[in-house]
């Protein structure tokens, strides 16, 4: 499965990914009209500063995703394509925030009014099957690739699953 | 190979699904005394409220059991376990042999021995059937008393109000609501929201008795002698793990069924997972019963792997992981929030946050009114490493997952 890989060395913190993500999740899918929408679209990727690094973070679509385990309704699920999402699944999200509580990346937001957890849903893939955040990245800090395509040391430069290293319940 | 699972809840269904995927050749049987497919137990307050019908809280898609080749024996109670003969006996006398067994029998509500606690009109809230019956009764009631100030009680009180019950009074023994999850300040924000919905509260005392049957006027007597009219009484005084089958078969039981790190009980070939087991809290090391959905799912997966011959270990979990929203007030509470060490609290209008530290580690936190990025704090509690420079970012509320990634 393809993942959004992050090369923090290349991130300048320009937030183009954040903007592209928000627009892709707006009703109009257009920056100017999105600005006028009554309910402002929510981005699902966040550029953070840690020490001297800038790191864009979005859902890693973890293999044994803590948010899926924690979901009390059954809404949060993994699609056959490997996308972890709480929309279009076997049940409805009721906004209980269990997923927000357990996501170690902090990339699931809480829309209190709609009682809906909001996260990367890969609903933004374009005609070449690339997510909008990756497409918008001008420096190549974000790459959408099959993880196995990367040699071990190359992969080292990218951030891999934090959840796995932090998960105390697995082997 | 016949894998048998008692319980069709979070733990049982996760184990069944996991074992099925790993062992395509095995026979998998799930037995439950509740009727129908697995459902989202935590959503039964919405059934009580009348906001959803029982079918709409199903936890598995239609056709799940057939597609996964899981035989579901629903509406069937297991009455005994013969661990030597590897055989179960059902209430109707049928016996079922197994090669490996998972006990995922969950927990049952505690019903205090108040005089009158067995009267009609007195409910607990654990099954969808109870929720539907209580909901029907509530729609004919002008008053209700809820005993207990925990999460289930408050969800029930909220639901009763939605049923249109005019007077809903919650009687709480503790000095404030949600003592397991929140401190006084945090609880006040939740209480304010519940009060705005018309729910009333009495603190510092308990019920003493319930009087009056179905025909007469039902009343609740309080410890101080006062009485409250109660068309319906809903008792939310916690749960007790269902350990009887294992105990009677000779298996060891502590705060729940005793299991090792493979989730095996002391009986050969018998595993246990979910609300029925004893776990050891990651932070305090204390033995306690497992009583959370998340833990039931994790344990179900690990038990399923082990039953299927794929060894996996279960390590001590965080046993306090709570998230909910009442009205417009969301909250999250994780870890040890007693606050007997160093704490830092912040309040601005209706947003409250408290961090609890011990020896430069984050051991617990409370967020009320605003819960964004709570998972990062949970991750820090789980990691249990010294915070160093990160502590300032925590205090400022600016910590992000990026900080955790560069933290060694
Ligand atoms: C109203 C409510 C709200 C909740 N909200 C939350 C929440 O927000 N977050 C959270 O983490 N947790 C919550 N919980 C707790 C959560 O529901 C439980 O932790 C979880 O359901 C445990 O799953 P389980 O599979 O261990 O047990 P259960 O779901 O209890 O399933 C056990 C099953 O075993 C069956 N069974 C038992 N004995 C026998 C027998 N002898 N023969 C045949 N079948 C048997 C039972 O009928 C049942 O179907 C809530 C619970 C309630 C009631």
XYZ file of C-alpha atoms and ligand atoms in Angstrom:
632
model
C 0.000 0.000 0.000
C 1.155 3.516 -0.780
C 1.918 5.851 2.091
C 2.569 9.562 2.406
C 6.234 9.650 3.395
C 7.771 12.703 4.979
C 11.288 13.922 4.378
C 11.664 16.543 7.068
C 15.017 17.685 5.650
C 13.121 19.125 2.709
C 10.202 20.745 4.484
C 10.365 24.549 4.517
C 7.147 24.937 6.463
C 5.309 26.680 3.626
C 2.018 24.965 4.532
C 1.024 24.439 0.915
C -0.043 20.927 1.917
C -2.374 22.269 4.603
C -4.032 24.636 2.186
C -4.411 22.024 -0.534
C -5.901 19.582 1.970
C -8.461 22.085 3.216
C -9.493 23.027 -0.310
C -9.776 19.378 -1.328
C -12.186 18.883 1.559
C -14.276 21.969 0.843
C -17.653 21.814 -0.869
C -16.482 23.770 -3.900
C -12.960 22.286 -4.167
C -11.747 25.756 -5.091
C -9.630 28.029 -2.917
C -11.527 31.246 -3.522
C -14.979 29.791 -3.125
C -13.856 27.693 -0.177
C -13.020 30.902 1.663
C -16.636 31.957 1.398
C -18.135 28.691 2.582
C -20.191 29.005 5.704
C -18.503 26.074 7.383
C -14.793 26.525 6.752
C -13.243 23.328 5.425
C -10.914 21.543 7.841
C -7.392 20.519 6.915
C -6.214 17.065 7.918
C -2.466 17.656 7.655
C -0.486 19.810 10.057
C 2.997 21.253 9.769
C 4.734 21.222 13.140
C 7.989 22.625 14.364
C 10.143 20.398 16.548
C 13.645 21.574 17.460
C 15.066 22.801 14.152
C 12.818 20.604 12.009
C 9.522 21.234 10.314
C 7.425 18.120 10.050
C 4.130 17.822 8.176
C 1.953 15.159 9.769
C -1.206 13.472 8.643
C -2.805 10.094 9.305
C -0.355 7.204 8.804
C -3.187 4.761 8.164
C -1.552 2.468 10.725
C -1.801 -1.258 10.198
C -3.230 -1.985 13.635
C -4.681 1.463 14.029
C -5.389 2.495 17.620
C -8.303 4.618 16.388
C -10.011 1.576 14.876
C -9.590 -0.386 18.102
C -10.961 2.465 20.161
C -13.992 3.230 17.988
C -17.081 2.324 19.983
C -19.502 2.537 17.054
C -17.607 0.607 14.380
C -17.427 3.686 12.136
C -13.632 3.830 12.054
C -12.523 1.061 9.742
C -9.937 0.079 7.193
C -11.065 -0.075 3.586
C -9.908 -2.929 1.348
C -7.447 -0.399 -0.122
C -5.941 0.121 3.328
C -7.373 3.557 4.062
C -8.390 4.147 7.676
C -11.532 6.268 7.716
C -14.697 6.880 9.717
C -16.857 7.706 6.695
C -18.590 5.284 4.382
C -18.105 2.378 6.771
C -20.401 -0.087 8.479
C -21.521 2.427 11.128
C -21.818 6.137 11.763
C -19.416 8.289 13.751
C -21.122 9.816 16.802
C -18.279 12.075 17.896
C -17.289 10.329 21.133
C -13.606 11.299 20.635
C -12.186 7.923 21.574
C -10.091 8.089 18.376
C -8.906 11.608 19.172
C -7.833 10.322 22.578
C -5.695 7.470 21.257
C -4.143 8.775 18.028
C -0.449 9.288 18.899
C -0.014 11.620 15.924
C -2.782 13.934 17.050
C -4.099 14.110 13.501
C -7.765 13.359 14.145
C -9.737 16.518 14.803
C -12.992 16.914 16.639
C -15.797 18.778 14.939
C -17.860 19.412 18.057
C -20.868 20.899 16.283
C -21.252 18.095 13.766
C -20.144 15.508 16.345
C -17.792 14.098 13.766
C -14.161 13.052 13.953
C -12.313 14.546 10.995
C -9.214 12.945 9.491
C -7.318 12.182 6.296
C -9.649 10.036 4.227
C -7.728 9.929 0.954
C -10.882 11.227 -0.693
C -8.630 13.715 -2.468
C -6.699 11.403 -4.794
C -6.390 13.026 -8.202
C -6.392 11.432 -11.644
C -2.872 10.088 -11.119
C -3.919 8.744 -7.719
C -1.821 11.215 -5.762
C -3.144 12.954 -2.625
C -3.566 16.730 -2.856
C -1.082 17.406 -0.043
C 1.662 15.567 -1.911
C 0.796 17.211 -5.195
C 0.936 20.641 -3.591
C 4.330 20.132 -1.937
C 6.815 22.249 -3.888
C 9.972 20.796 -2.320
C 9.374 17.066 -2.419
C 9.156 16.798 1.338
C 6.031 14.725 0.851
C 6.178 11.634 -1.336
C 3.401 9.178 -2.040
C 5.021 5.815 -2.507
C 4.871 2.135 -1.872
C 6.982 1.714 1.253
C 8.587 -1.442 -0.045
C 9.874 0.542 -3.016
C 12.343 2.233 -0.745
C 15.521 0.622 0.273
C 16.071 0.298 3.974
C 18.447 3.181 4.404
C 16.455 5.422 2.171
C 13.442 4.673 4.273
C 15.367 5.653 7.381
C 15.290 9.233 6.211
C 11.540 9.165 6.228
C 9.366 9.014 9.233
C 7.869 5.680 9.774
C 5.125 4.500 12.000
C 5.341 6.191 15.368
C 2.383 4.217 16.599
C 4.227 0.966 16.165
C 7.212 2.090 18.166
C 4.935 3.417 20.857
C 2.467 0.601 20.947
C 3.031 -1.269 24.162
C 0.443 -3.903 23.504
C 2.124 -5.680 20.605
C 5.020 -8.105 20.609
C -9.505 -27.627 15.283
C -12.601 -26.222 16.959
C -12.222 -22.744 18.456
C -15.114 -21.778 20.690
C -15.754 -18.292 22.009
C -18.219 -17.478 24.769
C -19.376 -13.900 24.272
C -20.330 -11.936 21.193
C -19.122 -8.552 22.427
C -16.073 -6.439 21.562
C -13.582 -9.056 22.749
C -15.390 -12.123 21.426
C -16.096 -10.798 17.963
C -12.574 -9.411 17.516
C -11.068 -12.735 18.561
C -13.364 -14.654 16.224
C -12.485 -12.432 13.275
C -8.757 -12.611 14.015
C -8.684 -16.379 14.470
C -10.720 -16.896 11.319
C -8.269 -14.829 9.257
C -5.235 -16.649 10.630
C -6.656 -20.157 10.565
C -8.888 -20.626 7.525
C -9.289 -24.333 8.267
C -10.522 -24.018 11.865
C -14.133 -24.287 12.938
C -15.071 -21.110 14.785
C -18.130 -20.974 17.033
C -19.369 -17.942 18.978
C -21.928 -18.474 21.740
C -23.898 -15.671 23.376
C -26.920 -15.539 25.617
C -27.961 -12.306 23.943
C -29.992 -12.571 20.742
C -28.812 -11.294 17.363
C -25.484 -10.127 15.938
C -22.811 -8.190 17.851
C -23.739 -4.596 18.624
C -22.037 -1.448 19.862
C -22.737 -1.783 23.569
C -21.606 1.768 24.325
C -24.411 3.114 22.112
C -27.292 1.593 24.043
C -28.038 4.926 25.756
C -29.122 6.132 22.301
C -31.552 3.229 22.112
C -32.858 4.156 25.558
C -33.280 7.738 24.362
C -35.237 6.558 21.337
C -32.717 8.177 18.986
C -31.847 4.830 17.399
C -33.520 1.503 17.040
C -31.658 -1.589 18.252
C -30.847 -2.791 14.743
C -29.043 0.421 13.869
C -26.275 -0.130 16.426
C -25.032 -3.364 14.905
C -21.258 -3.675 15.186
C -20.838 -6.007 12.218
C -22.046 -5.631 8.634
C -24.951 -7.830 7.486
C -23.770 -11.288 6.460
C -20.677 -11.026 8.664
C -20.977 -14.440 10.305
C -21.715 -16.263 7.074
C -18.882 -14.568 5.197
C -16.402 -15.295 7.958
C -17.725 -18.827 8.428
C -18.385 -18.221 12.100
C -21.271 -20.208 13.551
C -23.170 -17.972 15.908
C -25.219 -19.618 18.624
C -27.141 -16.622 19.925
C -29.677 -16.603 22.703
C -27.890 -19.553 24.289
C -26.516 -19.461 27.820
C -23.439 -21.474 28.756
C -23.988 -22.919 32.240
C -20.835 -24.906 32.837
C -17.304 -25.434 31.663
C -15.530 -28.769 31.955
C -11.892 -27.859 31.443
C -10.669 -31.441 31.676
C -13.100 -32.843 29.129
C -12.892 -29.603 27.096
C -16.650 -29.364 26.969
C -19.307 -26.728 27.563
C -22.866 -27.317 28.653
C -25.619 -24.969 27.546
C -28.759 -24.167 29.504
C -30.858 -26.384 27.247
C -28.576 -29.346 27.987
C -26.650 -29.376 24.730
C -22.906 -29.935 25.089
C -20.238 -28.419 22.873
C -16.675 -29.696 22.655
C -13.761 -27.405 21.959
C -10.048 -27.614 21.344
C -9.403 -24.053 22.494
C -11.831 -21.841 24.327
C -12.050 -18.091 24.794
C -14.075 -16.783 27.699
C -15.186 -13.275 26.716
C -18.199 -13.051 28.975
C -17.921 -9.358 29.798
C -19.283 -7.888 32.997
C -22.621 -7.422 34.717
C -23.961 -4.332 36.463
C -23.730 -4.230 40.235
C -27.146 -4.019 41.857
C -26.820 -2.931 45.503
C -28.958 -4.834 48.002
C -31.292 -1.932 48.788
C -34.707 -3.115 49.885
C -36.875 -2.922 46.772
C -33.987 -3.128 44.315
C -35.767 -6.095 42.726
C -39.026 -4.220 42.114
C -40.308 -3.760 38.583
C -39.311 -0.366 37.241
C -35.771 -0.693 38.597
C -33.291 -1.038 35.737
C -29.611 -1.411 35.071
C -28.102 -0.535 31.702
C -25.885 -3.145 30.090
C -27.775 -4.760 27.223
C -29.700 -3.377 24.286
C -32.747 -5.288 25.506
C -32.596 -3.487 28.866
C -32.172 -0.156 27.069
C -35.233 -0.759 24.898
C -37.396 -1.861 27.849
C -36.252 1.033 30.049
C -36.916 3.429 27.161
C -40.485 2.182 26.790
C -41.080 2.534 30.512
C -39.504 5.994 30.548
C -41.921 7.305 27.953
C -44.739 6.658 30.419
C -42.935 8.269 33.380
C -42.940 11.776 34.751
C -40.007 11.163 37.058
C -36.854 9.083 37.213
C -34.021 8.636 39.666
C -30.563 7.650 38.478
C -28.253 6.163 41.096
C -24.564 6.876 40.549
C -22.507 9.686 39.032
C -20.336 7.691 36.617
C -20.276 7.701 32.828
C -23.010 5.123 32.309
C -25.300 6.865 34.812
C -24.853 10.238 33.170
C -25.409 8.839 29.690
C -28.572 7.219 31.043
C -29.754 10.443 32.675
C -29.193 12.346 29.445
C -31.135 9.674 27.539
C -34.026 9.730 30.031
C -34.304 13.453 29.556
C -34.450 12.899 25.807
C -37.288 10.419 26.378
C -39.219 13.341 27.793
C -39.070 12.416 31.484
C -39.869 15.690 33.262
C -37.950 15.127 36.491
C -34.617 13.356 36.237
C -32.575 13.339 39.451
C -29.109 11.862 39.679
C -28.108 10.748 43.186
C -24.353 10.711 43.659
C -22.543 9.392 46.702
C -19.308 11.218 45.805
C -18.814 14.961 46.206
C -18.862 15.549 42.432
C -19.634 13.832 39.116
C -17.310 11.428 37.302
C -14.879 10.970 40.204
C -12.989 8.314 38.261
C -12.404 10.656 35.350
C -12.498 14.273 36.497
C -11.652 16.583 39.363
C -14.055 19.061 40.899
C -13.325 21.835 38.419
C -13.636 19.648 35.330
C -16.748 17.940 36.620
C -18.397 21.308 37.244
C -18.276 22.080 33.524
C -19.944 18.785 32.668
C -22.510 19.228 35.405
C -23.369 22.689 34.167
C -24.176 21.266 30.746
C -26.306 18.456 32.174
C -28.130 20.922 34.433
C -28.919 23.093 31.446
C -30.699 20.089 29.985
C -32.849 20.016 33.134
C -31.155 17.186 35.016
C -31.007 17.621 38.815
C -28.271 16.411 41.140
C -27.946 15.390 44.771
C -24.456 14.798 46.138
C -22.920 13.088 49.121
C -25.606 10.506 49.736
C -26.962 7.270 48.414
C -30.279 5.528 48.006
C -31.508 3.618 51.048
C -34.539 1.813 49.626
C -37.038 1.703 46.807
C -40.723 1.345 47.638
C -43.981 0.854 45.737
C -44.599 -1.701 43.014
C -45.849 -1.485 39.475
C -49.334 -0.433 40.592
C -48.451 1.829 43.499
C -46.466 5.021 43.475
C -42.821 4.140 43.285
C -40.505 6.164 45.471
C -36.870 6.276 46.308
C -35.834 6.722 49.920
C -32.522 8.447 50.429
C -30.038 7.879 53.237
C -31.075 11.118 54.950
C -34.713 10.052 55.016
C -35.896 12.224 52.154
C -38.013 10.613 49.453
C -38.160 11.233 45.716
C -40.903 10.124 43.346
C -39.440 7.709 40.821
C -41.544 6.347 37.986
C -38.347 4.620 37.033
C -35.068 3.934 38.807
C -31.876 3.431 36.864
C -28.905 2.041 38.749
C -25.404 2.774 37.460
C -23.125 1.605 40.242
C -20.391 -0.002 38.190
C -19.874 -3.517 36.896
C -18.523 -6.819 38.121
C -16.645 -9.161 35.767
C -18.442 -12.367 34.759
C -16.023 -14.929 36.158
C -18.394 -17.675 37.365
C -17.775 -20.213 34.576
C -14.021 -20.127 35.062
C -14.173 -20.015 38.839
C -16.488 -23.022 39.048
C -14.230 -24.921 36.654
C -11.348 -24.337 39.074
C -9.625 -21.447 37.286
C -7.965 -18.686 39.251
C -9.810 -15.396 39.712
C -8.575 -12.098 41.178
C -10.112 -8.728 40.265
C -11.303 -10.606 37.202
C -10.250 -13.857 35.548
C -6.495 -14.268 36.031
C -4.626 -14.432 32.722
C -0.959 -14.570 31.754
C 0.643 -12.430 29.054
C -0.733 -14.768 26.375
C -4.179 -14.185 27.875
C -4.378 -17.830 28.959
C -6.288 -18.586 32.135
C -4.956 -21.130 34.595
C -7.147 -23.745 32.860
C -5.442 -25.574 29.968
C -6.613 -24.454 26.525
C -8.800 -21.726 28.006
C -8.135 -18.065 27.189
C -9.980 -15.006 28.470
C -10.338 -11.421 27.204
C -12.370 -8.262 27.744
C -14.325 -6.991 30.721
C -14.174 -10.403 32.432
C -10.389 -10.407 32.974
C -7.970 -8.897 35.459
C -5.301 -6.577 34.062
C -2.355 -4.795 35.568
C -2.372 -1.032 35.176
C 0.683 0.214 33.275
C 1.106 3.240 35.520
C 0.391 1.986 39.003
C 1.033 -1.717 38.616
C -2.237 -2.289 40.444
C -4.426 -5.234 39.504
C -7.839 -4.157 38.362
C -10.669 -5.386 36.210
C -10.532 -4.486 32.524
C -13.611 -2.398 31.804
C -13.004 -0.558 28.558
C -14.063 -1.136 24.981
C -10.573 -0.388 23.617
C -8.951 -2.931 25.900
C -11.552 -5.549 25.036
C -10.776 -5.142 21.314
C -6.992 -5.302 21.840
C -7.255 -8.323 24.086
C -9.663 -9.993 21.696
C -7.162 -9.625 18.881
C -4.277 -10.964 20.945
C -6.303 -13.880 22.303
C -7.439 -14.655 18.744
C -3.818 -14.765 17.575
C -2.755 -17.034 20.414
C -5.698 -19.371 19.898
C -4.768 -19.594 16.244
C -1.218 -20.586 17.156
C 0.407 -17.213 16.481
C 1.963 -16.283 19.825
C 1.494 -12.675 20.852
C 2.016 -11.006 24.176
C -0.253 -8.577 25.930
C 1.539 -6.005 28.058
C 0.039 -4.009 30.904
C -2.341 -1.400 29.433
C -3.482 2.042 30.478
C -6.698 1.137 32.252
C -8.100 4.636 32.341
C -8.979 5.977 28.920
C -12.197 7.943 28.814
C -13.694 10.181 26.156
C -17.246 11.461 25.822
C -19.326 14.524 25.096
C -22.428 15.802 26.862
C -24.288 18.551 25.035
C -21.583 20.836 23.745
C -18.968 19.773 26.301
C -16.473 17.122 25.199
C -13.942 15.683 27.607
C -11.048 13.253 27.719
C -9.442 11.764 30.805
C -6.430 9.486 30.658
C -4.184 7.820 33.180
C -3.690 8.736 36.793
C -5.580 11.977 37.340
C -5.764 11.851 41.134
C -3.197 14.615 41.094
C -1.320 13.615 44.247
C 1.965 14.732 42.673
C 2.777 17.918 40.809
C -0.115 19.251 38.749
C -0.733 22.118 36.379
C -4.273 23.308 35.687
C -5.593 25.894 33.264
C -9.086 27.241 32.921
C -10.451 29.752 30.504
C -14.207 30.087 30.297
C -15.522 26.656 29.475
C -12.217 25.043 28.640
C -10.328 23.232 31.370
C -7.100 21.294 31.241
C -5.109 19.578 33.946
C -1.800 17.781 33.654
C -0.560 15.407 36.336
C 3.163 14.753 36.660
C 5.353 12.435 38.668
C 9.144 12.653 38.580
C 9.245 14.618 35.332
C 6.822 12.236 33.649
C 3.280 12.891 32.497
C 1.090 10.327 34.278
C -2.369 11.614 33.471
C -4.404 14.477 32.077
C -7.884 15.897 31.874
C -9.241 17.952 29.004
C -12.722 19.435 29.191
C -14.319 21.604 26.513
C -11.476 21.159 24.069
C -9.920 17.795 23.272
C -7.819 18.422 20.158
C -4.576 16.437 20.033
C -5.393 14.592 23.259
C -3.776 11.525 21.702
C -0.324 13.062 21.954
C -0.731 13.419 25.688
C -1.983 9.837 25.851
C 1.101 8.745 23.936
C 3.315 10.560 26.450
C 1.551 8.936 29.386
C 1.983 5.554 27.713
C 5.660 6.131 27.007
C 6.425 7.155 30.551
C 9.772 8.745 29.737
C 11.222 11.830 31.400
C 9.924 14.951 29.663
C 12.939 17.233 29.913
C 12.528 20.217 27.618
C 9.198 18.970 26.379
C 7.558 19.848 29.673
C 7.410 23.538 28.836
C 5.644 22.756 25.569
C 3.131 20.678 27.475
C 2.488 23.536 29.852
C 2.120 25.946 26.927
C -0.217 23.526 25.184
C 1.917 23.575 22.040
C 3.190 19.996 22.070
C 2.826 18.072 18.807
C 3.597 14.582 17.595
C 6.660 16.022 15.891
C 8.097 16.661 19.344
C 7.629 13.013 20.206
C 9.386 11.964 17.067
C 12.507 13.937 17.819
C 12.343 13.022 21.517
C 14.763 10.266 22.349
C -23.949 2.253 28.443
C -22.509 1.881 28.307
C -21.611 2.818 27.810
C -20.263 2.493 27.673
N -19.417 3.441 27.182
C -18.107 3.138 27.027
C -17.206 4.074 26.466
O -17.573 5.189 26.096
N -15.893 3.707 26.340
C -15.441 2.482 26.735
O -14.250 2.188 26.581
N -16.284 1.568 27.250
C -17.592 1.862 27.413
N -18.441 0.924 27.940
C -17.887 -0.397 28.342
C -17.793 -1.320 27.144
O -19.061 -1.485 26.600
C -17.209 -2.653 27.565
O -15.901 -2.440 28.032
C -17.151 -3.647 26.418
O -18.419 -3.849 25.880
C -16.554 -4.975 26.879
O -16.634 -5.931 25.867
P -16.597 -7.487 26.186
O -16.585 -8.178 24.866
O -15.515 -7.788 27.139
O -17.935 -7.806 26.984
P -19.460 -7.593 26.608
O -19.616 -6.570 25.568
O -20.177 -7.412 27.892
O -19.879 -8.972 25.962
C -19.980 -10.156 26.708
C -20.908 -11.093 26.007
O -20.866 -12.382 26.618
C -22.160 -12.887 26.771
N -22.169 -13.860 27.883
C -21.780 -13.641 29.166
N -21.910 -14.773 29.898
C -22.379 -15.724 29.059
C -22.729 -17.104 29.220
N -22.595 -17.722 30.382
N -23.200 -17.769 28.137
C -23.343 -17.151 26.943
N -23.024 -15.860 26.733
C -22.545 -15.147 27.778
C -22.982 -11.634 27.040
O -24.318 -11.841 26.753
C -22.352 -10.647 26.080
O -22.923 -10.734 24.809
C -19.795 1.210 28.066
C -20.707 0.278 28.564
C -22.041 0.590 28.696
C -22.991 -0.428 29.219
